Backbone as CSV, one residue per row, in Angstrom:
resi,resn,N_x,N_y,N_z,CA_x,CA_y,CA_z,C_x,C_y,C_z
1,MET,-26.616,7.579,48.330,-25.362,8.328,48.347,-24.172,7.437,47.953
2,ALA,-24.192,6.199,48.501,-23.105,5.264,48.189,-23.083,4.927,46.703
3,MET,-24.295,4.809,46.106,-24.383,4.499,44.674,-23.793,5.639,43.850
4,ILE,-24.072,6.867,44.246,-23.539,8.034,43.532,-22.017,8.046,43.614
5,ARG,-21.489,7.736,44.811,-20.043,7.692,44.982,-19.403,6.605,44.123
6,ASN,-20.050,5.446,44.035,-19.533,4.351,43.207,-19.503,4.748,41.736
7,LYS,-20.575,5.425,41.279,-20.616,5.871,39.884,-19.507,6.881,39.600
8,ALA,-19.301,7.801,40.545,-18.234,8.796,40.373,-16.867,8.130,40.340
9,ARG,-16.677,7.103,41.198,-15.410,6.385,41.228,-15.176,5.630,39.913
10,HIS,-16.236,4.992,39.416,-16.121,4.264,38.149,-15.784,5.218,37.003
11,ARG,-16.434,6.385,37.017,-16.143,7.370,35.965,-14.701,7.852,36.050
12,LEU,-14.214,8.066,37.268,-12.835,8.513,37.458,-11.850,7.453,36.962
13,VAL,-12.138,6.185,37.263,-11.275,5.092,36.796,-11.294,5.026,35.270
14,ALA,-12.505,5.154,34.688,-12.620,5.093,33.224,-11.843,6.234,32.568
15,VAL,-11.972,7.440,33.122,-11.263,8.599,32.569,-9.748,8.411,32.694
16,SER,-9.303,7.897,33.835,-7.868,7.691,34.038,-7.304,6.642,33.084
17,LEU,-8.120,5.672,32.683,-7.666,4.647,31.730,-7.655,5.171,30.296
18,ILE,-8.625,6.023,29.967,-8.739,6.535,28.603,-7.802,7.700,28.345
19,LEU,-7.533,8.494,29.400,-6.763,9.730,29.238,-5.392,9.537,28.582
20,PRO,-4.587,8.511,28.963,-3.279,8.348,28.288,-3.416,8.141,26.787
21,PHE,-4.397,7.329,26.370,-4.592,7.112,24.929,-5.004,8.400,24.238
22,VAL,-5.943,9.132,24.849,-6.402,10.388,24.241,-5.249,11.374,24.117
23,ALA,-4.407,11.441,25.144,-3.275,12.373,25.120,-2.286,12.002,24.022
24,ILE,-1.963,10.709,23.905,-1.022,10.262,22.864,-1.616,10.467,21.482
25,PHE,-2.907,10.157,21.323,-3.586,10.338,20.046,-3.571,11.804,19.627
26,ALA,-3.853,12.685,20.593,-3.858,14.115,20.276,-2.469,14.608,19.917
27,LEU,-1.459,14.057,20.586,-0.088,14.522,20.367,0.482,14.043,19.042
28,VAL,0.265,12.768,18.711,0.941,12.196,17.538,0.052,12.156,16.291
29,PHE,-1.243,12.417,16.428,-2.118,12.371,15.249,-2.951,13.647,15.089
30,ALA,-3.755,13.970,16.078,-4.692,15.090,15.931,-3.951,16.414,15.729
31,TYR,-2.973,16.699,16.576,-2.244,17.966,16.444,-1.510,18.067,15.109
32,PRO,-0.755,17.023,14.666,-0.111,17.132,13.345,-1.101,17.351,12.203
33,VAL,-2.274,16.707,12.260,-3.268,16.882,11.208,-3.760,18.321,11.177
34,VAL,-4.077,18.868,12.345,-4.542,20.260,12.425,-3.446,21.198,11.928
35,GLU,-2.208,20.915,12.283,-1.093,21.764,11.871,-0.873,21.708,10.360
36,VAL,-1.018,20.518,9.772,-0.885,20.394,8.320,-1.976,21.190,7.610
37,VAL,-3.202,21.093,8.112,-4.305,21.864,7.516,-4.021,23.359,7.620
38,ARG,-3.549,23.802,8.784,-3.239,25.231,8.956,-2.108,25.669,8.024
39,MET,-1.049,24.862,7.972,0.101,25.215,7.131,-0.268,25.295,5.660
40,SER,-1.238,24.475,5.240,-1.593,24.445,3.817,-2.186,25.761,3.337
41,PHE,-2.594,26.608,4.272,-3.139,27.920,3.909,-2.137,29.052,4.147
42,THR,-0.863,28.687,4.335,0.177,29.688,4.582,1.329,29.470,3.603
43,ASN,2.266,30.409,3.621,3.494,30.269,2.836,4.660,29.899,3.733
44,ALA,4.375,29.148,4.812,5.373,28.807,5.818,6.459,27.912,5.244
45,PRO,7.696,28.052,5.718,8.736,27.067,5.397,8.480,25.790,6.181
46,LEU,9.384,24.825,6.041,9.180,23.547,6.732,9.155,23.735,8.236
47,ILE,10.028,24.586,8.755,10.070,24.873,10.186,9.929,26.379,10.364
48,GLY,8.949,26.781,11.152,8.745,28.205,11.384,7.374,28.643,10.936
49,GLY,7.043,29.893,11.256,5.740,30.424,10.899,5.694,30.906,9.459
50,GLY,4.551,31.415,9.079,4.364,31.932,7.732,3.130,32.814,7.666
51,GLU,2.967,33.485,6.562,1.821,34.373,6.387,0.633,33.615,5.806
52,TRP,-0.549,34.026,6.219,-1.795,33.421,5.714,-2.008,33.860,4.265
53,ILE,-2.122,32.895,3.350,-2.304,33.216,1.931,-3.574,32.594,1.367
54,GLY,-4.408,32.050,2.230,-5.687,31.495,1.782,-5.517,30.281,0.878
55,LEU,-6.179,30.295,-0.264,-6.201,29.148,-1.178,-5.097,29.200,-2.226
56,ASP,-4.130,30.073,-2.053,-3.091,30.225,-3.080,-2.324,28.937,-3.338
57,ASN,-2.021,28.186,-2.272,-1.288,26.923,-2.459,-2.094,25.932,-3.298
58,TYR,-3.415,25.884,-3.060,-4.263,24.952,-3.801,-4.454,25.412,-5.249
59,ILE,-4.557,26.721,-5.460,-4.647,27.249,-6.822,-3.367,26.918,-7.588
60,ARG,-2.231,27.107,-6.913,-0.951,26.767,-7.531,-0.854,25.273,-7.820
61,LEU,-1.321,24.460,-6.866,-1.225,23.008,-7.020,-2.034,22.518,-8.219
62,PHE,-3.273,22.996,-8.348,-4.135,22.513,-9.421,-3.819,23.144,-10.779
63,SER,-2.820,24.006,-10.803,-2.319,24.507,-12.082,-0.908,23.993,-12.364
64,ASP,-0.433,23.073,-11.518,0.918,22.514,-11.644,0.859,21.222,-12.459
65,LYS,1.524,21.210,-13.610,1.515,20.026,-14.473,2.146,18.817,-13.784
66,LEU,3.146,19.068,-12.930,3.800,17.963,-12.228,2.832,17.259,-11.285
67,PHE,1.878,17.996,-10.735,0.871,17.383,-9.865,0.036,16.371,-10.642
68,TYR,-0.423,16.754,-11.815,-1.241,15.835,-12.617,-0.417,14.648,-13.116
69,THR,0.860,14.895,-13.438,1.748,13.786,-13.804,1.893,12.807,-12.647
70,SER,2.032,13.349,-11.432,2.181,12.504,-10.253,0.911,11.706,-9.973
71,VAL,-0.250,12.331,-10.132,-1.522,11.626,-9.908,-1.669,10.471,-10.900
72,VAL,-1.345,10.726,-12.163,-1.421,9.674,-13.188,-0.464,8.533,-12.851
73,ASN,0.752,8.874,-12.426,1.731,7.841,-12.080,1.292,7.038,-10.862
74,ASN,0.688,7.717,-9.871,0.139,6.993,-8.732,-0.942,6.018,-9.172
75,GLY,-1.849,6.479,-10.038,-2.904,5.601,-10.533,-2.356,4.438,-11.333
76,TYR,-1.353,4.696,-12.148,-0.716,3.638,-12.946,-0.082,2.596,-12.035
77,PHE,0.576,3.059,-10.985,1.217,2.128,-10.057,0.176,1.283,-9.327
78,VAL,-0.950,1.896,-8.961,-2.025,1.138,-8.319,-2.529,0.034,-9.245
79,LEU,-2.718,0.345,-10.527,-3.164,-0.664,-11.493,-2.149,-1.791,-11.629
80,LEU,-0.869,-1.453,-11.539,0.182,-2.452,-11.708,0.353,-3.357,-10.494
81,THR,-0.147,-2.932,-9.344,0.162,-3.670,-8.117,-1.044,-4.249,-7.385
82,VAL,-2.122,-3.494,-7.235,-3.179,-3.891,-6.301,-3.836,-5.213,-6.701
83,ILE,-4.375,-5.287,-7.904,-5.034,-6.530,-8.336,-4.017,-7.641,-8.598
84,PRO,-2.895,-7.362,-9.297,-1.914,-8.446,-9.499,-1.399,-9.060,-8.203
85,THR,-1.063,-8.228,-7.207,-0.531,-8.793,-5.968,-1.589,-9.602,-5.233
86,THR,-2.861,-9.188,-5.339,-3.936,-9.942,-4.698,-4.125,-11.293,-5.360
87,VAL,-4.111,-11.313,-6.683,-4.276,-12.577,-7.413,-3.105,-13.516,-7.142
88,ILE,-1.885,-12.972,-7.172,-0.701,-13.798,-6.923,-0.719,-14.358,-5.505
89,ALA,-1.057,-13.507,-4.535,-1.106,-13.968,-3.143,-2.157,-15.052,-2.951
90,LEU,-3.307,-14.908,-3.602,-4.350,-15.929,-3.495,-3.877,-17.243,-4.098
91,GLY,-3.227,-17.181,-5.262,-2.711,-18.398,-5.889,-1.681,-19.095,-5.020
92,ILE,-0.765,-18.315,-4.436,0.255,-18.904,-3.561,-0.394,-19.520,-2.326
93,ALA,-1.363,-18.811,-1.735,-2.032,-19.315,-0.536,-2.777,-20.622,-0.816
94,LEU,-3.425,-20.710,-1.977,-4.125,-21.953,-2.335,-3.144,-23.111,-2.490
95,ALA,-1.973,-22.808,-3.066,-0.963,-23.863,-3.238,-0.358,-24.272,-1.900
96,VAL,-0.023,-23.280,-1.066,0.590,-23.575,0.235,-0.394,-24.313,1.137
97,ASN,-1.677,-23.990,1.023,-2.686,-24.635,1.859,-2.800,-26.133,1.596
98,ARG,-2.357,-26.556,0.432,-2.403,-27.985,0.096,-1.214,-28.743,0.684
99,LEU,-0.209,-27.996,1.142,0.950,-28.622,1.772,0.683,-28.832,3.255
100,SER,1.606,-29.509,3.923,1.454,-29.733,5.357,2.829,-29.936,5.987
101,GLY,2.856,-29.780,7.299,4.068,-30.059,8.050,5.213,-29.122,7.742
102,ARG,6.421,-29.685,7.725,7.627,-28.883,7.541,7.691,-28.247,6.154
103,MET,7.166,-28.932,5.157,7.198,-28.384,3.801,6.383,-27.096,3.732
104,GLN,5.228,-27.098,4.348,4.409,-25.882,4.364,5.122,-24.759,5.104
105,ALA,5.723,-25.071,6.247,6.450,-24.059,7.016,7.618,-23.500,6.217
106,LEU,8.339,-24.371,5.508,9.482,-23.924,4.714,9.050,-22.988,3.590
107,VAL,7.978,-23.349,2.897,7.484,-22.520,1.797,6.983,-21.182,2.322
108,LEU,6.309,-21.197,3.462,5.831,-19.950,4.057,6.994,-19.028,4.414
109,VAL,8.057,-19.598,4.973,9.235,-18.794,5.310,9.833,-18.181,4.053
110,MET,9.886,-18.941,2.976,10.452,-18.440,1.723,9.669,-17.249,1.194
111,PHE,8.352,-17.327,1.265,7.530,-16.236,0.739,7.446,-15.048,1.687
112,PHE,7.569,-15.303,3.000,7.406,-14.214,3.959,8.713,-13.478,4.250
113,THR,9.856,-14.117,4.008,11.148,-13.502,4.320,11.335,-12.126,3.688
114,PRO,11.012,-11.911,2.393,11.194,-10.566,1.826,10.433,-9.484,2.576
115,TYR,9.278,-9.837,3.156,8.436,-8.828,3.822,9.121,-8.223,5.045
116,VAL,9.996,-8.986,5.711,10.645,-8.485,6.926,11.921,-7.710,6.609
117,LEU,12.326,-7.676,5.347,13.527,-6.934,4.976,13.227,-5.446,4.900
118,PRO,14.176,-4.591,5.295,13.993,-3.141,5.120,13.956,-2.782,3.642
119,VAL,13.278,-1.702,3.322,13.145,-1.309,1.922,14.497,-0.997,1.301
120,SER,15.440,-0.487,2.100,16.772,-0.192,1.567,17.480,-1.452,1.109
121,VAL,17.303,-2.543,1.847,17.913,-3.820,1.462,17.235,-4.374,0.217
122,VAL,15.917,-4.299,0.178,15.162,-4.803,-0.973,15.572,-4.088,-2.251
123,THR,15.611,-2.766,-2.198,15.963,-1.997,-3.399,17.412,-2.232,-3.809
124,GLN,18.301,-2.425,-2.834,19.700,-2.707,-3.161,19.831,-4.052,-3.865
125,ILE,19.091,-5.045,-3.396,19.127,-6.374,-4.029,18.680,-6.284,-5.482
126,TRP,17.557,-5.603,-5.709,17.023,-5.534,-7.068,17.839,-4.615,-7.960
127,ALA,18.393,-3.548,-7.389,19.267,-2.680,-8.184,20.500,-3.455,-8.651
128,TRP,21.011,-4.337,-7.811,22.162,-5.167,-8.187,21.760,-6.198,-9.244
129,MET,20.623,-6.856,-9.058,20.214,-7.893,-10.010,19.864,-7.314,-11.379
130,LEU,19.399,-6.046,-11.409,18.973,-5.434,-12.665,19.984,-4.416,-13.202
131,ASP,21.179,-4.411,-12.616,22.209,-3.494,-13.085,22.453,-3.683,-14.582
132,PHE,22.582,-2.559,-15.295,22.685,-2.601,-16.753,23.890,-3.396,-17.245
133,GLN,25.010,-3.324,-16.523,26.234,-3.992,-16.968,26.446,-5.352,-16.326
134,PHE,26.152,-5.461,-15.019,26.511,-6.678,-14.293,25.319,-7.417,-13.706
135,GLY,24.110,-6.947,-13.931,22.933,-7.572,-13.324,22.695,-8.988,-13.808
136,ILE,22.409,-9.879,-12.878,22.206,-11.285,-13.237,20.874,-11.504,-13.963
137,LEU,19.959,-10.519,-13.902,18.694,-10.652,-14.621,18.724,-10.016,-16.005
138,GLN,19.816,-9.320,-16.329,19.899,-8.707,-17.651,19.902,-9.733,-18.789
139,PRO,20.556,-10.911,-18.640,20.440,-11.930,-19.697,19.005,-12.364,-19.963
140,VAL,18.171,-12.396,-18.912,16.763,-12.759,-19.095,16.052,-11.679,-19.903
141,ILE,16.302,-10.413,-19.554,15.707,-9.303,-20.294,16.191,-9.311,-21.737
142,GLU,17.468,-9.575,-21.917,18.046,-9.595,-23.268,17.458,-10.726,-24.102
143,PHE,17.115,-11.849,-23.443,16.527,-12.984,-24.168,15.181,-12.602,-24.770
144,PHE,14.389,-11.790,-24.063,13.056,-11.423,-24.542,13.063,-10.160,-25.405
145,THR,14.003,-9.262,-25.170,14.004,-7.988,-25.902,15.094,-7.892,-26.952
146,GLY,16.082,-8.775,-26.883,17.183,-8.732,-27.843,18.311,-7.812,-27.437
147,LYS,18.156,-7.121,-26.304,19.213,-6.219,-25.840,19.030,-5.968,-24.345
148,SER,20.118,-5.547,-23.692,20.034,-5.172,-22.290,19.269,-3.855,-22.154
149,VAL,18.576,-3.695,-21.046,17.752,-2.499,-20.826,18.078,-1.909,-19.457
150,PRO,18.434,-0.625,-19.390,18.590,0.049,-18.082,17.207,0.369,-17.514
151,VAL,16.630,-0.585,-16.830,15.196,-0.543,-16.509,14.798,0.680,-15.689
152,PHE,15.693,1.163,-14.819,15.336,2.301,-13.984,15.619,3.639,-14.667
153,LYS,16.111,3.582,-15.885,16.339,4.803,-16.668,15.552,4.794,-17.970
154,ASN,14.634,3.842,-18.074,13.797,3.727,-19.260,12.357,4.055,-18.869
155,PRO,11.723,5.065,-19.491,10.358,5.466,-19.091,9.329,4.355,-19.196
156,ASN,9.514,3.417,-20.121,8.539,2.349,-20.308,8.731,1.197,-19.325
157,TRP,9.913,1.088,-18.762,10.232,-0.036,-17.898,10.181,0.303,-16.404
158,VAL,10.393,1.567,-16.061,10.658,1.890,-14.662,9.483,1.563,-13.744
159,MET,8.254,1.960,-14.085,7.121,1.706,-13.190,6.761,0.219,-13.100
160,PRO,6.698,-0.527,-14.221,6.471,-1.971,-14.088,7.545,-2.676,-13.269
161,THR,8.800,-2.213,-13.372,9.870,-2.840,-12.606,9.722,-2.552,-11.126
162,VAL,9.437,-1.303,-10.777,9.220,-0.959,-9.366,7.999,-1.703,-8.825
163,ALA,6.977,-1.875,-9.647,5.792,-2.639,-9.230,6.161,-4.097,-8.947
164,THR,7.010,-4.676,-9.791,7.466,-6.053,-9.579,8.230,-6.182,-8.270
165,VAL,9.117,-5.225,-8.010,9.871,-5.211,-6.750,8.918,-5.124,-5.568
166,THR,7.905,-4.272,-5.669,6.952,-4.070,-4.580,6.137,-5.329,-4.317
167,ILE,5.691,-5.979,-5.377,4.921,-7.221,-5.216,5.774,-8.285,-4.543
168,TRP,7.020,-8.445,-5.006,7.926,-9.438,-4.413,8.160,-9.154,-2.941
169,TRP,8.266,-7.867,-2.610,8.593,-7.471,-1.238,7.417,-7.639,-0.288
170,THR,6.218,-7.265,-0.694,5.084,-7.165,0.235,4.119,-8.342,0.191
171,ASN,4.279,-9.246,-0.751,3.244,-10.257,-0.964,3.153,-11.285,0.149
172,GLY,4.212,-11.459,0.924,4.180,-12.462,1.987,3.087,-12.211,3.000
173,PHE,2.859,-10.953,3.331,1.803,-10.628,4.298,0.430,-10.964,3.745
174,ASN,0.209,-10.688,2.472,-1.077,-11.014,1.847,-1.309,-12.524,1.815
175,VAL,-0.247,-13.274,1.581,-0.354,-14.730,1.585,-0.828,-15.213,2.955
176,LEU,-0.281,-14.654,4.015,-0.695,-15.048,5.363,-2.161,-14.723,5.614
177,LEU,-2.613,-13.565,5.136,-4.027,-13.212,5.310,-4.932,-14.212,4.594
178,PHE,-4.572,-14.569,3.370,-5.395,-15.533,2.630,-5.350,-16.915,3.280
179,LEU,-4.192,-17.310,3.782,-4.098,-18.609,4.464,-4.990,-18.643,5.699
180,ALA,-5.013,-17.551,6.448,-5.888,-17.483,7.615,-7.353,-17.618,7.195
181,GLY,-7.710,-16.953,6.075,-9.080,-17.073,5.575,-9.412,-18.479,5.121
182,LEU,-8.474,-19.126,4.453,-8.705,-20.498,3.974,-8.884,-21.471,5.136
183,ARG,-8.130,-21.274,6.185,-8.215,-22.192,7.325,-9.469,-21.981,8.150
184,ASN,-10.149,-20.866,7.951,-11.413,-20.627,8.648,-12.619,-21.205,7.910
185,ILE,-12.403,-21.733,6.714,-13.500,-22.351,5.961,-13.685,-23.780,6.464
186,PRO,-14.868,-24.141,6.929,-15.085,-25.501,7.467,-14.827,-26.580,6.414
187,THR,-14.073,-27.589,6.774,-13.772,-28.693,5.846,-15.029,-29.503,5.524
188,GLU,-16.028,-29.425,6.423,-17.259,-30.194,6.177,-17.944,-29.753,4.881
189,LEU,-17.815,-28.469,4.533,-18.422,-27.970,3.297,-17.804,-28.636,2.080
190,TYR,-16.471,-28.779,2.107,-15.794,-29.436,0.987,-16.158,-30.919,0.915
191,GLU,-16.238,-31.553,2.067,-16.566,-32.989,2.092,-17.980,-33.237,1.564
192,ALA,-18.923,-32.381,1.981,-20.305,-32.543,1.516,-20.395,-32.302,0.011
193,ALA,-19.687,-31.273,-0.484,-19.715,-30.979,-1.908,-19.046,-32.084,-2.714
194,ALA,-17.972,-32.665,-2.169,-17.293,-33.760,-2.868,-18.194,-34.988,-2.973
195,LEU,-18.969,-35.236,-1.934,-19.912,-36.363,-1.977,-20.984,-36.152,-3.044
196,ASP,-21.305,-34.897,-3.321,-22.284,-34.582,-4.358,-21.665,-34.544,-5.752
197,GLY,-20.373,-34.845,-5.833,-19.720,-34.923,-7.137,-19.167,-33.606,-7.658
198,ALA,-18.940,-32.627,-6.782,-18.414,-31.335,-7.221,-16.962,-31.475,-7.678
199,THR,-16.635,-30.787,-8.743,-15.258,-30.780,-9.234,-14.425,-29.787,-8.432
200,ARG,-13.107,-29.806,-8.676,-12.226,-28.897,-7.964,-12.548,-27.439,-8.309
201,ARG,-12.880,-27.206,-9.571,-13.235,-25.849,-9.984,-14.526,-25.394,-9.318
202,GLN,-15.493,-26.280,-9.238,-16.754,-25.937,-8.580,-16.557,-25.688,-7.087
203,LEU,-15.663,-26.444,-6.456,-15.368,-26.227,-5.045,-14.820,-24.818,-4.817
204,PHE,-13.970,-24.371,-5.746,-13.387,-23.042,-5.585,-14.433,-21.953,-5.766
205,TRP,-15.194,-22.023,-6.868,-16.117,-20.941,-7.190,-17.374,-20.958,-6.319
206,ARG,-17.771,-22.106,-5.819,-19.003,-22.191,-5.026,-18.763,-22.103,-3.520
207,ILE,-17.560,-22.464,-3.063,-17.297,-22.474,-1.616,-16.152,-21.526,-1.251
208,THR,-14.978,-21.804,-1.821,-13.785,-21.053,-1.404,-13.911,-19.567,-1.689
209,TRP,-14.234,-19.228,-2.945,-14.250,-17.813,-3.327,-15.300,-16.998,-2.570
210,PRO,-16.550,-17.450,-2.444,-17.526,-16.644,-1.676,-17.136,-16.464,-0.213
211,LEU,-16.630,-17.542,0.426,-16.281,-17.439,1.843,-14.971,-16.684,2.056
212,LEU,-14.162,-16.600,1.015,-12.889,-15.888,1.108,-13.025,-14.416,0.703
213,TRP,-14.212,-14.020,0.255,-14.390,-12.656,-0.237,-14.084,-11.574,0.808
214,PRO,-14.489,-11.720,2.088,-14.127,-10.683,3.070,-12.616,-10.467,3.190
215,VAL,-11.846,-11.556,3.160,-10.387,-11.437,3.212,-9.868,-10.776,1.941
216,THR,-10.430,-11.143,0.807,-10.026,-10.535,-0.464,-10.291,-9.031,-0.450
217,ALA,-11.445,-8.641,0.055,-11.774,-7.213,0.146,-10.799,-6.494,1.067
218,LEU,-10.425,-7.136,2.171,-9.451,-6.544,3.096,-8.101,-6.353,2.417
219,VAL,-7.632,-7.381,1.708,-6.337,-7.291,1.026,-6.359,-6.193,-0.030
220,LEU,-7.424,-6.130,-0.818,-7.532,-5.104,-1.854,-7.515,-3.698,-1.248
221,THR,-8.242,-3.513,-0.134,-8.298,-2.195,0.495,-6.945,-1.803,1.079
222,LEU,-6.301,-2.734,1.779,-4.986,-2.445,2.347,-3.965,-2.128,1.261
223,GLN,-3.996,-2.916,0.192,-3.043,-2.693,-0.895,-3.294,-1.358,-1.580
224,LEU,-4.552,-0.996,-1.747,-4.860,0.291,-2.371,-4.283,1.447,-1.563
225,ILE,-4.483,1.411,-0.245,-3.977,2.479,0.614,-2.453,2.521,0.590
226,LEU,-1.827,1.343,0.695,-0.365,1.280,0.717,0.246,1.758,-0.590
227,GLN,-0.320,1.350,-1.716,0.286,1.688,-3.006,0.020,3.133,-3.404
228,LEU,-1.059,3.731,-2.901,-1.257,5.158,-3.136,-0.208,5.984,-2.391
229,LYS,0.372,5.403,-1.337,1.397,6.101,-0.554,2.812,5.713,-0.984
230,ILE,2.961,5.201,-2.182,4.270,4.755,-2.647,5.289,5.890,-2.599
231,PHE,6.444,5.610,-2.017,7.518,6.597,-1.975,8.895,5.937,-1.935
232,ASP,9.104,5.053,-0.957,10.444,4.529,-0.685,11.099,3.901,-1.904
233,GLN,10.372,2.970,-2.550,10.962,2.263,-3.684,11.278,3.214,-4.833
234,ILE,10.357,4.139,-5.087,10.566,5.111,-6.166,11.792,5.973,-5.871
235,TYR,11.872,6.470,-4.648,12.976,7.359,-4.282,14.319,6.643,-4.380
236,LEU,14.376,5.397,-3.924,15.642,4.678,-3.883,16.050,4.090,-5.228
237,LEU,15.082,3.780,-6.081,15.407,3.119,-7.346,15.482,4.075,-8.534
238,SER,14.611,5.084,-8.578,14.571,5.933,-9.771,14.545,7.425,-9.480
239,GLU,14.256,7.804,-8.219,14.150,9.202,-7.823,13.142,9.982,-8.686
240,GLY,12.132,9.294,-9.167,11.094,9.948,-9.956,11.345,9.992,-11.442
241,GLY,12.508,9.620,-11.878,12.845,9.665,-13.308,12.576,8.344,-13.982
242,PRO,12.954,8.259,-15.240,13.470,9.362,-16.063,12.326,10.229,-16.624
243,PHE,12.582,11.507,-16.767,11.625,12.466,-17.323,10.303,12.458,-16.558
244,ASN,10.394,12.308,-15.221,9.219,12.306,-14.332,8.268,11.145,-14.602
245,SER,8.740,10.111,-15.276,7.860,8.983,-15.608,7.516,8.129,-14.395
246,SER,8.240,8.287,-13.289,7.901,7.571,-12.060,7.713,8.537,-10.889
247,TYR,7.455,9.791,-11.217,7.259,10.806,-10.180,5.881,10.631,-9.555
248,VAL,5.825,10.533,-8.222,4.560,10.302,-7.520,4.332,11.412,-6.499
249,LEU,3.140,11.414,-5.906,2.739,12.535,-5.055,3.611,12.689,-3.807
250,LEU,3.971,11.577,-3.165,4.797,11.705,-1.973,6.209,12.169,-2.301
251,LEU,6.684,11.847,-3.486,7.975,12.370,-3.914,7.890,13.880,-4.128
252,MET,6.742,14.323,-4.604,6.505,15.760,-4.757,6.471,16.448,-3.391
253,VAL,5.836,15.817,-2.412,5.813,16.356,-1.050,7.233,16.453,-0.500
254,TYR,8.022,15.388,-0.686,9.403,15.369,-0.195,10.223,16.488,-0.830
255,ARG,10.074,16.657,-2.131,10.847,17.685,-2.831,10.491,19.083,-2.333
256,GLU,9.202,19.370,-2.231,8.775,20.702,-1.819,9.140,20.991,-0.363
257,ALA,9.015,19.968,0.500,9.236,20.194,1.935,10.719,20.195,2.295
258,PHE,11.441,19.166,1.886,12.792,18.966,2.389,13.890,19.490,1.452
259,GLN,13.575,19.683,0.188,14.582,20.199,-0.732,14.383,21.679,-1.043
260,LEU,13.117,22.099,-1.181,12.834,23.489,-1.516,12.340,24.301,-0.324
261,ASN,12.100,23.625,0.819,11.676,24.299,2.059,10.350,25.041,1.898
262,HIS,9.452,24.478,1.078,8.116,25.043,0.905,7.137,24.251,1.767
263,GLY,7.134,24.523,3.070,6.307,23.738,3.979,4.825,23.888,3.723
264,GLY,4.356,25.088,3.442,2.937,25.310,3.195,2.446,24.596,1.952
265,TYR,3.228,24.683,0.887,2.843,24.024,-0.360,2.880,22.505,-0.203
266,ALA,3.900,21.989,0.494,3.985,20.547,0.755,2.800,20.078,1.593
267,ALA,2.377,20.903,2.564,1.219,20.544,3.385,-0.045,20.463,2.537
268,ALA,-0.194,21.359,1.565,-1.358,21.321,0.674,-1.366,20.043,-0.154
269,ILE,-0.203,19.654,-0.674,-0.107,18.411,-1.450,-0.450,17.218,-0.570
270,SER,0.085,17.209,0.652,-0.183,16.103,1.583,-1.670,15.981,1.883
271,LEU,-2.322,17.123,2.087,-3.749,17.103,2.411,-4.572,16.599,1.231
272,VAL,-4.210,17.008,0.023,-4.911,16.525,-1.167,-4.717,15.017,-1.317
273,LEU,-3.481,14.530,-1.089,-3.228,13.086,-1.158,-4.038,12.345,-0.107
274,PHE,-4.110,12.891,1.101,-4.899,12.270,2.170,-6.366,12.157,1.776
275,LEU,-6.922,13.228,1.214,-8.323,13.213,0.798,-8.545,12.227,-0.348
276,LEU,-7.583,12.152,-1.276,-7.685,11.178,-2.367,-7.734,9.757,-1.824
277,ILE,-6.848,9.469,-0.866,-6.812,8.117,-0.291,-8.117,7.804,0.418
278,VAL,-8.639,8.756,1.187,-9.889,8.529,1.920,-11.042,8.284,0.952
279,VAL,-11.179,9.153,-0.057,-12.301,9.037,-1.000,-12.219,7.734,-1.789
280,ILE,-11.047,7.432,-2.331,-10.890,6.221,-3.145,-11.086,4.977,-2.290
281,SER,-10.557,4.974,-1.070,-10.700,3.814,-0.188,-12.157,3.571,0.181
282,VAL,-12.878,4.645,0.502,-14.295,4.500,0.852,-15.089,3.987,-0.347
283,LEU,-14.830,4.536,-1.536,-15.522,4.078,-2.736,-15.235,2.606,-3.003
284,GLN,-13.955,2.222,-2.885,-13.613,0.823,-3.118,-14.279,-0.084,-2.095
285,PHE,-14.281,0.343,-0.827,-14.900,-0.471,0.220,-16.379,-0.676,-0.051
286,GLN,-17.074,0.394,-0.483,-18.502,0.277,-0.775,-18.750,-0.650,-1.956
287,ILE,-17.910,-0.520,-3.001,-18.052,-1.390,-4.167,-17.820,-2.852,-3.789
288,LEU,-16.777,-3.105,-2.975,-16.484,-4.472,-2.553,-17.583,-5.010,-1.648
289,ARG,-18.158,-4.141,-0.817,-19.242,-4.574,0.068,-20.475,-4.979,-0.738
290,ILE,-20.780,-4.171,-1.774,-21.913,-4.510,-2.645,-21.628,-5.823,-3.382
291,GLY,-20.382,-5.960,-3.848,-20.001,-7.205,-4.525,-20.081,-8.411,-3.604
292,GLY,-19.730,-8.200,-2.320,-19.805,-9.308,-1.369,-21.232,-9.736,-1.089
293,LYS,-22.182,-8.783,-1.112,-23.577,-9.146,-0.883,-24.143,-9.985,-2.016
294,GLY,-23.544,-9.840,-3.202,-24.037,-10.603,-4.340,-23.520,-12.012,-4.419
295,LYS,-22.636,-12.364,-3.488,-22.050,-13.713,-3.526,-22.809,-14.680,-2.652
């Protein structure tokens, strides 16, 4: 009898410890997800009820040219940022790892400082530096192109420029992840390989890169998810222009929900974006996992 009472007490304690998390999870995640799914099948405004219209929002979405433009722009932005930022962060981490003491700390602060800035500050800094008339970077652009360029109003320049801003802003965190991975590699491996006459290039490809692959896969996956959700920089720097050349899916959600008050249609777009992120992330993770087994 005493054993039964102890088990019941343990279960009660376990439930009391788990219940707050379950309640918060249901309130801030599960309920909003269910509500978004429900709204996507209605013609509801942003706030308030609506009539059930079935798949009409999805039929409308997949016949909307702006949706396909946004998907292409999202994919283009991912190509411009995910692999480049990973390569740049790895290069910086390898260089910083060779430093020590105060110099290493100073360099780390320099690279990590942009990451702690709010996006509004970051975009304001770059908008000022790239201003068509007074921007301090316009002479550099003019040196290579022969003329000043309004980068956020030029269809060919806007996405690469926003990608550059994003890499500069977010790369500090990736550098820290790679540094943590580098410091977990035993120095004895390098010493043994050096005694066998391994070159610096061989040390990287035979030791550093294989052992750093899990961190690389993590950075690639995180960057993919983050860049598929691009919104802030686009909204603040170009607002989707010019001529929808930087229009992305979350900007489409914002427009439909908060400007046109089409809550049901915005919910359908959000759900499609969520499914895209899940499918692409899972595929990338599986590909990276297979690649890691081959190392």
